[in-house]
Each structure stands twice: as structure tokens, then as C-alpha cells.
Short mmCIF file of C-alpha atoms and ligand atoms in Angstrom, two decimals:
data_model
loop_
_atom_site.label_atom_id
_atom_site.label_comp_id
_atom_site.label_asym_id
_atom_site.label_seq_id
_atom_site.Cartn_x
_atom_site.Cartn_y
_atom_site.Cartn_z
CA MET A 23 -3.91 -8.80 18.18
CA ALA A 24 -3.22 -7.74 14.63
CA ALA A 25 0.42 -8.33 13.71
CA THR A 26 2.64 -6.40 11.36
CA LEU A 27 3.88 -8.73 8.68
CA PRO A 28 5.27 -8.59 5.20
CA ALA A 29 2.17 -7.73 3.21
CA PHE A 30 2.48 -10.59 0.89
CA SER A 31 4.90 -13.32 1.61
CA ALA A 32 3.65 -14.06 5.09
CA PRO A 33 1.14 -16.84 5.61
CA ARG A 34 -2.14 -15.19 4.81
CA CYS A 35 -4.05 -16.05 7.90
CA SER A 36 -1.35 -14.89 10.28
CA CYS A 37 -1.66 -11.30 9.13
CA SER A 38 -4.43 -10.63 11.55
CA SER A 39 -6.24 -12.28 14.40
CA SER A 40 -8.88 -14.71 13.29
CA SER A 41 -11.58 -12.19 13.94
CA SER A 42 -9.93 -9.00 12.64
CA PRO A 43 -10.69 -7.92 9.11
CA ARG A 44 -7.62 -8.43 6.91
CA LEU A 45 -6.59 -5.04 5.63
CA PRO A 46 -3.45 -3.62 4.04
CA LEU A 47 -0.76 -3.83 6.67
CA PRO A 48 2.71 -2.50 7.11
CA ARG A 49 5.25 -5.02 5.94
CA PHE A 50 8.48 -4.26 7.74
CA LEU A 51 9.36 -7.14 9.99
CA PRO A 52 12.91 -8.45 10.28
CA SER A 53 13.57 -11.06 7.68
CA ALA A 54 16.22 -12.87 5.72
CA GLN A 55 16.38 -12.95 1.93
CA PRO A 56 19.09 -12.74 -0.70
CA PRO A 57 20.43 -9.19 -0.97
CA ALA A 58 19.28 -6.90 -3.73
CA ALA A 59 22.11 -4.46 -4.24
CA ALA A 60 21.70 -1.10 -5.90
CA THR A 61 21.80 2.46 -4.89
CA LEU A 62 20.78 5.34 -7.04
CA LEU A 63 19.89 8.75 -5.87
CA ARG A 64 17.27 10.53 -7.84
CA GLY A 65 16.35 14.10 -7.21
CA ARG A 66 12.99 14.60 -5.60
CA ALA A 67 10.38 14.65 -8.26
CA ARG A 68 6.96 16.14 -8.14
CA LEU A 69 4.08 14.49 -9.80
CA GLN A 70 1.62 16.76 -11.51
CA THR A 71 -1.46 15.84 -13.41
CA SER A 72 -4.23 17.70 -15.04
CA ALA A 73 -7.63 16.10 -14.74
CA ALA A 74 -7.92 15.59 -18.47
CA ALA A 75 -4.49 14.10 -18.82
CA ALA A 76 -4.74 11.97 -15.71
CA ALA A 77 -4.57 8.60 -17.36
CA ALA A 78 -2.67 9.67 -20.43
CA ALA A 79 0.41 11.44 -19.12
CA VAL A 80 1.83 12.42 -15.77
CA GLU A 81 4.56 14.89 -15.16
CA VAL A 82 7.36 13.89 -12.88
CA GLY A 83 9.89 16.52 -11.91
CA GLY A 84 9.23 18.38 -15.11
CA VAL A 85 9.44 15.22 -17.20
CA LYS A 86 6.36 13.60 -18.59
CA ILE A 87 5.56 9.96 -18.25
CA ALA A 88 3.26 9.10 -21.10
CA ARG A 89 1.13 6.12 -21.91
CA GLU A 90 1.66 6.66 -25.61
CA GLY A 91 5.04 7.04 -27.19
CA ASN A 92 5.69 10.73 -27.76
CA VAL A 93 9.04 12.23 -28.68
CA GLU A 94 8.67 15.20 -26.35
CA MET A 95 8.25 13.00 -23.35
CA SER A 96 11.46 11.78 -21.91
CA ILE A 97 10.08 9.09 -19.67
CA LEU A 98 7.92 6.89 -21.83
CA ARG A 99 5.79 3.98 -20.97
CA SER A 100 8.65 1.85 -22.20
CA ASP A 101 10.77 3.23 -19.35
CA VAL A 102 8.35 1.90 -16.84
CA VAL A 103 7.02 -1.21 -18.53
CA LYS A 104 9.90 -2.98 -20.21
CA GLU A 105 8.65 -6.10 -21.89
CA GLY A 106 11.05 -8.93 -21.38
CA ASP A 107 13.42 -7.02 -19.05
CA PRO A 108 14.02 -9.36 -16.15
CA THR A 109 14.52 -6.43 -13.78
CA ASN A 110 11.12 -4.93 -14.61
CA ASN A 111 7.99 -6.42 -13.17
CA VAL A 112 5.48 -3.57 -13.56
CA PRO A 113 2.42 -4.78 -15.46
CA ASP A 114 0.10 -2.53 -17.45
CA THR A 115 -2.61 -2.85 -14.82
CA ILE A 116 -0.29 -1.10 -12.36
CA TYR A 117 1.06 1.39 -14.82
CA SER A 118 -2.50 2.52 -15.50
CA LYS A 119 -2.84 3.70 -11.88
CA PHE A 120 -0.09 6.27 -12.31
CA GLY A 121 -1.31 9.81 -11.89
CA LEU A 122 -4.86 8.92 -10.85
CA GLN A 123 -4.12 10.26 -7.36
CA LEU A 124 -7.35 9.31 -5.66
CA HIS A 125 -6.08 11.00 -2.50
CA ARG A 126 -6.22 14.38 -4.24
CA ARG A 127 -9.93 14.18 -5.05
CA ASP A 128 -11.88 16.14 -2.48
CA ASN A 129 -15.10 14.19 -3.09
CA HIS A 130 -13.44 10.79 -2.88
CA PRO A 131 -13.38 8.89 0.43
CA LEU A 132 -9.56 8.93 0.39
CA GLY A 133 -9.43 12.67 -0.28
CA ILE A 134 -12.05 13.34 2.38
CA LEU A 135 -10.04 11.31 4.88
CA LYS A 136 -6.78 13.02 3.95
CA ASN A 137 -8.37 16.43 4.40
CA THR A 138 -9.83 15.43 7.77
CA ILE A 139 -6.36 14.40 8.95
CA TYR A 140 -5.00 17.70 7.63
CA ASP A 141 -7.70 19.50 9.67
CA TYR A 142 -6.48 17.78 12.82
CA PHE A 143 -2.88 18.86 12.25
CA ASP A 144 -3.92 22.37 11.24
CA LYS A 145 -6.03 22.77 14.38
CA ASN A 146 -3.49 21.40 16.79
CA PHE A 147 -0.21 22.56 15.21
CA SER A 148 -1.31 25.56 13.21
CA GLY A 149 0.83 25.89 10.14
CA GLN A 150 3.68 23.74 11.40
CA PHE A 151 3.29 20.68 9.20
CA ASN A 152 4.23 20.98 5.54
CA LYS A 153 2.01 18.86 3.34
CA PHE A 154 3.11 16.93 0.29
CA ASP A 155 0.66 14.90 -1.77
CA ASP A 156 2.15 14.90 -5.24
CA LEU A 157 5.61 13.43 -4.84
CA CYS A 158 6.45 11.01 -7.61
CA PRO A 159 5.79 7.35 -6.79
CA LEU A 160 8.77 6.33 -8.89
CA VAL A 161 11.71 6.32 -6.45
CA SER A 162 15.18 4.85 -6.24
CA VAL A 163 15.98 1.67 -4.34
CA LYS A 164 18.06 3.93 -2.14
CA GLN A 165 15.10 6.12 -1.24
CA ASN A 166 12.68 3.27 -0.72
CA PHE A 167 14.99 0.98 1.26
CA ASP A 168 18.56 2.12 1.99
CA ASP A 169 17.71 5.61 3.25
CA VAL A 170 15.34 4.14 5.83
CA LEU A 171 17.75 1.39 6.85
CA VAL A 172 15.85 -1.57 5.42
CA PRO A 173 18.43 -4.38 5.60
CA ALA A 174 19.94 -5.65 2.36
CA ASP A 175 18.45 -9.09 2.96
CA HIS A 176 14.95 -7.89 3.86
CA VAL A 177 12.10 -9.71 2.14
CA SER A 178 10.37 -6.48 1.16
CA ARG A 179 13.19 -5.82 -1.34
CA SER A 180 12.41 -8.94 -3.35
CA TYR A 181 10.93 -8.89 -6.84
CA ASN A 182 8.13 -10.93 -5.43
CA ASP A 183 7.05 -8.14 -3.10
CA THR A 184 8.02 -4.89 -4.82
CA TYR A 185 7.51 -3.46 -8.32
CA TYR A 186 10.86 -2.72 -9.93
CA VAL A 187 11.15 -0.47 -12.97
CA ASP A 188 14.79 -1.45 -13.28
CA ALA A 189 17.39 -2.74 -10.85
CA GLN A 190 17.72 0.67 -9.15
CA THR A 191 14.19 2.07 -9.42
CA VAL A 192 10.96 0.95 -7.78
CA LEU A 193 7.39 2.05 -7.35
CA ARG A 194 7.55 3.19 -3.74
CA CYS A 195 6.13 0.58 -1.40
CA HIS A 196 5.68 3.12 1.38
CA THR A 197 5.65 6.86 1.87
CA SER A 198 8.65 6.47 4.22
CA ALA A 199 10.64 6.57 0.96
CA HIS A 200 10.48 10.37 1.19
CA GLN A 201 11.68 10.85 4.77
CA ALA A 202 15.37 11.35 4.01
CA GLU A 203 15.00 13.74 1.10
CA LEU A 204 12.54 15.96 2.96
CA LEU A 205 14.84 16.06 5.98
CA ARG A 206 17.73 17.03 3.75
CA ASP A 207 15.57 19.77 2.26
CA GLY A 208 15.29 21.20 5.77
CA HIS A 209 11.75 20.13 6.67
CA THR A 210 11.13 19.30 10.31
CA HIS A 211 7.35 18.76 10.35
CA PHE A 212 5.72 17.09 7.37
CA LEU A 213 2.87 14.94 6.09
CA VAL A 214 3.34 12.95 2.87
CA THR A 215 0.32 11.37 1.23
CA GLY A 216 0.58 9.20 -1.86
CA ASP A 217 -0.14 6.06 -3.80
CA VAL A 218 2.09 3.13 -2.84
CA TYR A 219 2.56 -0.17 -4.63
CA ARG A 220 3.04 -3.72 -3.42
CA ARG A 221 2.79 -7.05 -5.17
CA ASP A 222 0.19 -8.82 -3.18
CA SER A 223 -2.51 -11.42 -2.85
CA ILE A 224 -6.10 -10.76 -3.92
CA ASP A 225 -9.03 -10.35 -1.60
CA SER A 226 -11.52 -7.69 -0.57
CA THR A 227 -8.93 -5.76 1.46
CA HIS A 228 -5.79 -6.13 -0.67
CA TYR A 229 -5.02 -4.24 -3.83
CA PRO A 230 -1.55 -3.78 -5.36
CA CYS A 231 -1.88 0.00 -5.31
CA PHE A 232 -3.12 1.74 -2.17
CA HIS A 233 -2.54 4.99 -0.31
CA GLN A 234 -0.56 5.97 2.73
CA MET A 235 0.05 9.05 4.79
CA GLU A 236 3.40 9.55 6.47
CA GLY A 237 3.84 11.95 9.37
CA PHE A 238 7.23 13.16 10.60
CA ARG A 239 8.24 15.56 13.35
CA VAL A 240 11.72 16.64 14.43
CA PHE A 241 12.52 17.95 17.93
CA SER A 242 15.53 20.00 18.94
CA PRO A 243 17.27 19.55 22.34
CA ASP A 244 15.72 22.67 23.88
CA GLU A 245 12.28 21.11 23.38
CA TRP A 246 12.95 18.13 25.65
CA SER A 247 15.71 19.45 27.92
CA GLY A 248 13.36 20.86 30.54
CA SER A 249 11.06 17.85 30.52
CA GLY A 250 13.04 15.50 32.75
CA MET A 251 12.91 12.93 29.95
CA ASP A 252 15.56 11.97 27.44
CA GLY A 253 14.91 12.85 23.80
CA THR A 254 13.65 9.40 22.86
CA ALA A 255 11.18 9.18 25.73
CA TYR A 256 10.02 12.71 25.00
CA ALA A 257 9.44 11.99 21.31
CA ALA A 258 7.67 8.70 22.09
CA ALA A 259 5.33 10.42 24.54
CA ASP A 260 4.58 13.22 22.07
CA LEU A 261 3.99 10.71 19.27
CA LYS A 262 1.48 8.76 21.32
CA LYS A 263 -0.36 11.86 22.44
CA THR A 264 -0.51 13.20 18.87
CA LEU A 265 -1.81 9.95 17.41
CA GLU A 266 -4.33 9.30 20.18
CA GLY A 267 -5.69 12.74 19.41
CA LEU A 268 -5.84 11.90 15.71
CA ALA A 269 -7.66 8.60 16.35
CA GLU A 270 -10.20 10.43 18.47
CA HIS A 271 -10.61 13.10 15.80
CA LEU A 272 -11.40 10.38 13.24
CA PHE A 273 -13.32 7.85 15.28
CA GLY A 274 -14.71 9.77 18.24
CA ALA A 275 -14.16 8.50 21.76
CA VAL A 276 -12.78 5.05 21.07
CA GLU A 277 -10.85 2.56 23.13
CA MET A 278 -7.31 2.22 21.86
CA ARG A 279 -4.12 0.39 22.75
CA TRP A 280 -0.44 0.49 21.86
CA VAL A 281 1.36 -2.64 20.72
CA ASP A 282 5.16 -2.90 20.52
CA THR A 283 6.46 -3.91 17.11
CA TYR A 284 9.49 -3.68 14.82
CA PHE A 285 10.33 -1.41 11.88
CA PRO A 286 13.86 -0.96 10.53
CA PHE A 287 13.50 2.83 10.63
CA THR A 288 12.13 3.39 14.13
CA ASN A 289 13.10 2.34 17.63
CA PRO A 290 11.06 1.93 19.72
CA SER A 291 8.27 1.05 17.26
CA PHE A 292 4.56 0.79 17.93
CA GLU A 293 1.26 0.02 16.34
CA LEU A 294 -1.92 1.71 17.36
CA GLU A 295 -5.02 -0.43 17.54
CA ILE A 296 -8.52 0.83 18.06
CA TYR A 297 -11.53 -1.09 19.28
CA PHE A 298 -14.02 -0.84 16.50
CA GLN A 299 -17.09 -2.96 15.76
CA ASP A 300 -16.21 -5.53 18.41
CA ASP A 301 -12.61 -6.00 17.42
CA TRP A 302 -9.11 -4.61 17.76
CA LEU A 303 -8.04 -3.07 14.47
CA GLU A 304 -4.51 -2.00 13.67
CA VAL A 305 -4.63 1.48 12.19
CA LEU A 306 -1.02 2.61 11.90
CA GLY A 307 2.66 1.90 12.44
CA CYS A 308 4.95 4.44 14.05
CA GLY A 309 7.93 5.03 16.28
CA VAL A 310 10.90 7.14 17.24
CA THR A 311 13.11 7.60 14.19
CA GLU A 312 16.44 5.75 14.18
CA GLN A 313 19.19 8.19 15.05
CA GLU A 314 21.16 7.12 12.00
CA ILE A 315 18.50 8.49 9.65
CA LEU A 316 18.66 11.88 11.34
CA LYS A 317 22.45 11.82 11.39
CA ASN A 318 22.65 10.90 7.69
CA ASN A 319 20.40 13.78 6.78
CA GLY A 320 21.81 16.69 8.72
CA ARG A 321 19.96 16.42 12.04
CA THR A 322 22.56 14.87 14.33
CA ASP A 323 21.45 16.49 17.57
CA ASN A 324 17.74 16.04 17.08
CA VAL A 325 15.21 13.33 17.73
CA ALA A 326 12.10 12.67 15.68
CA TRP A 327 8.99 10.58 15.44
CA ALA A 328 7.34 9.11 12.34
CA PHE A 329 4.09 7.35 11.56
CA GLY A 330 2.59 5.71 8.49
CA LEU A 331 -1.08 4.98 8.10
CA GLY A 332 -3.00 3.19 5.37
CA LEU A 333 -5.81 5.38 4.08
CA GLU A 334 -7.90 2.58 2.55
CA ARG A 335 -7.89 0.65 5.78
CA LEU A 336 -9.22 3.60 7.75
CA ALA A 337 -11.66 4.63 5.02
CA MET A 338 -13.15 1.13 4.73
CA VAL A 339 -14.01 1.30 8.41
CA LEU A 340 -15.11 4.93 8.53
CA PHE A 341 -17.30 4.78 5.40
CA ASP A 342 -18.36 1.11 5.59
CA ILE A 343 -16.79 0.32 2.22
CA PRO A 344 -16.81 -3.47 1.88
CA ASP A 345 -14.35 -4.01 -0.98
CA ILE A 346 -11.09 -2.20 -1.70
CA ARG A 347 -11.73 -2.28 -5.48
CA LEU A 348 -14.59 0.18 -4.98
CA PHE A 349 -12.12 3.01 -4.33
CA TRP A 350 -11.22 2.79 -8.03
CA SER A 351 -14.79 2.75 -9.27
CA ASN A 352 -16.04 5.50 -11.56
CA ASP A 353 -19.60 4.25 -11.20
CA LYS A 354 -21.82 7.19 -10.22
CA ARG A 355 -23.65 4.97 -7.78
CA PHE A 356 -20.39 4.87 -5.84
CA THR A 357 -18.87 8.27 -6.46
CA SER A 358 -22.09 10.24 -5.86
CA GLN A 359 -22.33 8.97 -2.29
CA PHE A 360 -19.36 11.00 -1.04
CA SER A 361 -18.83 14.69 -0.76
CA GLU A 362 -16.15 17.07 0.39
CA GLY A 363 -15.82 17.42 4.14
CA LYS A 364 -18.22 14.61 4.97
CA LEU A 365 -16.29 11.97 6.82
CA GLY A 366 -18.04 8.81 7.89
CA VAL A 367 -21.12 8.91 5.63
CA LYS A 368 -21.98 5.23 5.43
CA PHE A 369 -21.75 3.72 1.98
CA LYS A 370 -24.96 2.06 0.75
CA PRO A 371 -24.18 -0.87 -1.56
CA PHE A 372 -26.11 -0.36 -4.77
CA SER A 373 -26.74 -4.08 -5.04
CA LYS A 374 -24.70 -7.15 -4.54
CA PHE A 375 -24.09 -9.17 -7.65
CA PRO A 376 -23.47 -12.89 -7.26
CA PRO A 377 -19.87 -14.12 -7.26
CA CYS A 378 -18.83 -16.93 -9.54
CA TYR A 379 -16.22 -19.40 -8.29
CA LYS A 380 -13.76 -21.29 -10.47
CA ASP A 381 -11.21 -23.72 -9.10
CA MET A 382 -7.92 -24.63 -10.68
CA SER A 383 -5.31 -27.16 -9.55
CA PHE A 384 -1.72 -27.50 -10.63
CA TRP A 385 1.62 -28.95 -9.61
CA ILE A 386 3.79 -26.06 -8.51
CA ASN A 387 7.49 -25.62 -9.23
CA GLU A 388 10.20 -24.06 -7.09
CA GLU A 389 9.70 -20.56 -8.43
CA PHE A 390 5.96 -20.53 -7.87
CA THR A 391 4.63 -17.72 -5.67
CA GLU A 392 1.11 -16.67 -4.92
CA ASN A 393 1.98 -13.05 -5.81
CA ASN A 394 2.93 -14.13 -9.32
CA LEU A 395 -0.28 -16.10 -9.68
CA CYS A 396 -2.33 -13.12 -8.55
CA GLU A 397 -0.57 -10.86 -11.01
CA VAL A 398 -1.47 -13.20 -13.87
CA VAL A 399 -5.09 -13.39 -12.76
CA ARG A 400 -5.37 -9.62 -12.37
CA GLY A 401 -3.72 -9.13 -15.75
CA ILE A 402 -6.62 -11.00 -17.35
CA ALA A 403 -9.59 -10.33 -15.12
CA GLY A 404 -8.64 -6.86 -13.86
CA ASP A 405 -10.96 -5.66 -11.15
CA LEU A 406 -13.45 -8.45 -11.90
CA VAL A 407 -11.43 -10.77 -9.68
CA GLU A 408 -12.49 -10.51 -6.06
CA GLU A 409 -10.42 -13.18 -4.41
CA VAL A 410 -7.78 -15.82 -5.13
CA LYS A 411 -7.67 -18.33 -2.32
CA LEU A 412 -5.64 -21.45 -1.71
CA ILE A 413 -8.17 -24.12 -0.82
CA ASP A 414 -6.07 -27.28 -1.08
CA ASN A 415 -2.39 -28.05 -0.79
CA PHE A 416 -0.70 -31.44 -0.66
CA THR A 417 2.59 -33.12 -1.52
CA ASN A 418 2.56 -36.58 -3.08
CA LYS A 419 4.98 -39.45 -2.46
CA LYS A 420 7.23 -38.26 -5.28
CA GLY A 421 7.58 -34.89 -3.55
CA MET A 422 5.41 -33.01 -6.03
CA THR A 423 3.23 -30.32 -4.47
CA SER A 424 -0.21 -29.55 -5.75
CA HIS A 425 -2.14 -26.34 -5.08
CA CYS A 426 -5.78 -25.79 -5.70
CA TYR A 427 -6.89 -22.15 -5.91
CA ARG A 428 -10.45 -20.90 -5.88
CA ILE A 429 -10.92 -17.74 -7.91
CA ALA A 430 -13.94 -15.60 -7.13
CA TYR A 431 -15.10 -13.40 -10.01
CA ARG A 432 -17.53 -10.65 -9.21
CA SER A 433 -18.20 -7.24 -10.62
CA MET A 434 -19.05 -4.41 -8.25
CA GLU A 435 -21.23 -2.89 -10.94
CA ARG A 436 -23.08 -5.54 -12.95
CA SER A 437 -23.86 -9.23 -13.41
CA LEU A 438 -21.22 -11.19 -15.26
CA THR A 439 -22.33 -13.61 -17.96
CA ASP A 440 -21.33 -17.28 -17.88
CA GLU A 441 -19.65 -16.81 -21.20
CA GLU A 442 -17.31 -14.02 -20.10
CA ILE A 443 -16.40 -15.83 -16.91
CA ASN A 444 -15.64 -19.03 -18.83
CA ASP A 445 -13.53 -17.05 -21.29
CA MET A 446 -11.59 -15.37 -18.49
CA GLN A 447 -11.03 -18.65 -16.71
CA TRP A 448 -9.82 -20.29 -19.91
CA ASN A 449 -7.35 -17.44 -20.46
CA VAL A 450 -6.23 -17.57 -16.85
CA ARG A 451 -5.50 -21.29 -17.17
CA GLU A 452 -3.53 -20.78 -20.38
CA GLU A 453 -1.44 -17.93 -18.94
CA VAL A 454 -0.85 -19.65 -15.63
CA LYS A 455 0.42 -22.67 -17.54
CA ASN A 456 2.59 -20.63 -19.93
CA LYS A 457 3.90 -17.89 -17.68
CA LEU A 458 4.28 -19.71 -14.39
CA LYS A 459 5.37 -23.00 -16.01
CA VAL A 460 3.19 -25.03 -13.70
CA GLU A 461 1.52 -28.27 -14.70
CA LEU A 462 -2.26 -28.00 -14.71
CA ARG A 463 -4.10 -30.97 -13.30
N1 LIG B 14 6.45 2.57 6.38
C1 LIG B 14 5.78 1.69 7.30
C2 LIG B 14 4.97 0.68 6.45
O1 LIG B 14 4.53 0.99 5.38
C3 LIG B 14 4.91 2.41 8.30
C4 LIG B 14 5.70 3.29 9.23
C5 LIG B 14 6.00 4.60 8.91
C6 LIG B 14 6.15 2.79 10.44
C7 LIG B 14 6.75 5.39 9.77
C8 LIG B 14 6.91 3.56 11.31
C9 LIG B 14 7.19 4.87 10.96
O2 LIG B 14 4.77 -0.41 6.84
#
């Protein structure tokens, strides 16, 4: 059974059963970590991009975020990437994803999937669900965590797991960050799709920016009063029926099962797994919204359900896409294979280039984390790094711990030369030594 674990800090292999593919998972299990204080309420911002300006500047709530310094733009790159600010851990590689909005491209697998889910809700609940797919990914700590009752000591709040712009502002790590504000704005049925960001390990199914869709539905007492059920049972039953219908809409007649789990914002909480290609695959997290969230946002007498699904994870299965980096590819051999409205066209790899493996060993220190290592490697190799894997780990008699990591370099688009791989590896070693203060062996 696939478990729901913190996306990054959990032991890697426990994130899924030995046979399930490892794909981006929800990360909200109970945990204990030092508190990260901070509450700041920002108004809801909308993110708007024009195709031409996509990478250069994005507009957030009427304010532009620019890559280049520009006096007219009140949020500059320097507001997001603050060199040397200990409360900012957003690297350029992440900043460059801002505004790309893959989920808004109708010919992209993520856009096709989003639209297919929209079709399901339009058909079954005509016009009831409001759709949001351009809410700004820059949110307050309050929106991302406090508003959805994530405990102060929860691991997901740590700098190791989440990208902080400053002590009160993060790149949303889930679309649940928008639940409270939309409720307060009076919405009772909504779908929120967007890019979400998590510091994470590197392999074919993990990427620090991915896409989620949140669904939320509020019920009023007259909806459940005649049912013979209490509000919670009524919402839970409706949630399951709605999501089973969605799974069937996407996958056809599939076997599915519900697994009980934990999220801070729902109770009871469930995961839906579907039987696909000989295995159980977790496709979403959901549950009946905690009463406190409704109460805090003007819906005291109501009940609600919520779900959050990872678009990449579903798209990899539906389109047979073997590596999560491909979603970001501009290579025509990738992009030309998908077209609007065509869900489930199987991706044909244009050729598989050989990977090149490089090992590196070092004595770790107390601050060492795998997320930090991966960030350094990605900062140098970008999307040419396919996997960073711990292959050896021991502690000597003096109590010093050594890790050996195997880095797989592989381009999705071309053969890499020995020279460029050696250069990258040399740079990786230098930066790992200098930035992570570990002792290379
Ligand atoms: N926000 C959760 C995650 O990213 C998913 C979720 C959404 C679960 C809504 C329950 C309800 O892990």
C-alpha cells in the first residue's frame, strides 16, 4: 500500500510499496519539528502571464515579478531570491519556473489532464464549481500552513522541505493554501490548479516544482438533513462517490480502494488508490474538512469535503511519460506528441540516451540533508541530473558518518559528452564541499 509521507524527509524507500512507482506524494503526516513562527496575511493575488513574457515577468495581483531589475516592477527578482538572506532558500532554478504555468497549456499533458477533470465536473455538476488556475504561488506562511491547521512543529514547515522567500512568505507547497481565502470570498464549490514547490530528492518521479489540483465543496444543513446521516458521514459519502466517478472518467473501469490516512486539515482523511498496471497506485489525498477551517472562514454551520491530486503523477500513468523532467521539455519531439482534448495518447520515447554515473563520498556533518545536496546538484546540472541516490552509508569507530551518493546524469534530448559530465561533476564536488561543508573522501 502506498503511504502518505513527508515528500522529502521520510526515508526514501518507505514512500511507496516496493513495487509501486515512486511518484510525488502528499506530505502531511503528523510530525514533530521545531516551530517556525510567523503569520502574515496577504491578499489573494492573481498570477497573469502573457506567452511572450512568460519567463521574463509575471504579474501577481497587479504587481509584476520580474527577472530583470526594472523600476516599474515592485516585486523584483531580488524580493524572491535574496542572496545571503538566511530566511530565503529559493534558488534561481526554481525562480525560473515562475509563470510558466504548464497546467494552462491546452496542448500540454498537464493542461489536457486539467481540462479532462474540468469536463467531469462540468458534466456532473454543471456550472457549480468555480475554477481557479492562476492564483499566485507566492503565499504567506499563514495561508500555506496556519489556515489549514498544519501544526507549528510540523516537518513540512522546515526550511529543508519548503521554499521560503522570507520568514513569512513561501512558495506554496500545496494548493490547499488557497482554501481559506476562497471560502472567505464566499465560494462553496471550487477547483484550484497550480504549480506547487517542495524541496525534494531527485529521481524520475520527483521534481521540486509540480502541479496539483484542489477540489472543495461546501454543504449546508438542508442538504444532509433528510439523508439520515450526520453532516460528516454525508460529506464523506459524497466525496467518495464524486472521486470514484472522477477516477473512472480518467482511467475507465478500474479497480479502486480507499485507504484511511491523516492530514491536518481533514478528518476523516482518505487516499484513493487505483489498480493500474499490476499495482496499487495512490492518486489523491482527501477528506472531510476540519470544522475549525469552516468556522474560521464564515461557514460555521456547514460541512465540506476537499481533495488534492498531483497532476504529474496521474499524467505519467495516463500518457506513459517515464521521467518527470519531460514535462518541462520544449523539445518538439516531446511537445508535438500531445494535443488538446486527447487524454491518454501514449508517449513514444524519441530515443533513450545512455546515463552516466558518477559516485562521490564524503563525511557528513550534523546539518547535512539530502534535500540540500540535491539542490546543489540541480543548481549545477539542472535537468541533466536524473537521479541522486544514496548507495553507501556507514559510521566509523570515531562516530563519523560517511555517505556515498551515485549521481546519474542523462539528457532527455541528446548524448552528453564525457567532457561536460566531468566538468559538471568537478563543479558539483567543489560546491558540495564549499556549500555543505562536508569533507570529501
Ligand atoms: N494538500 C494535501 C497534500 O498536498 C492533499 C489534500 C488536499 C489532502 C485536500 C486532503 C484534502 O498533500
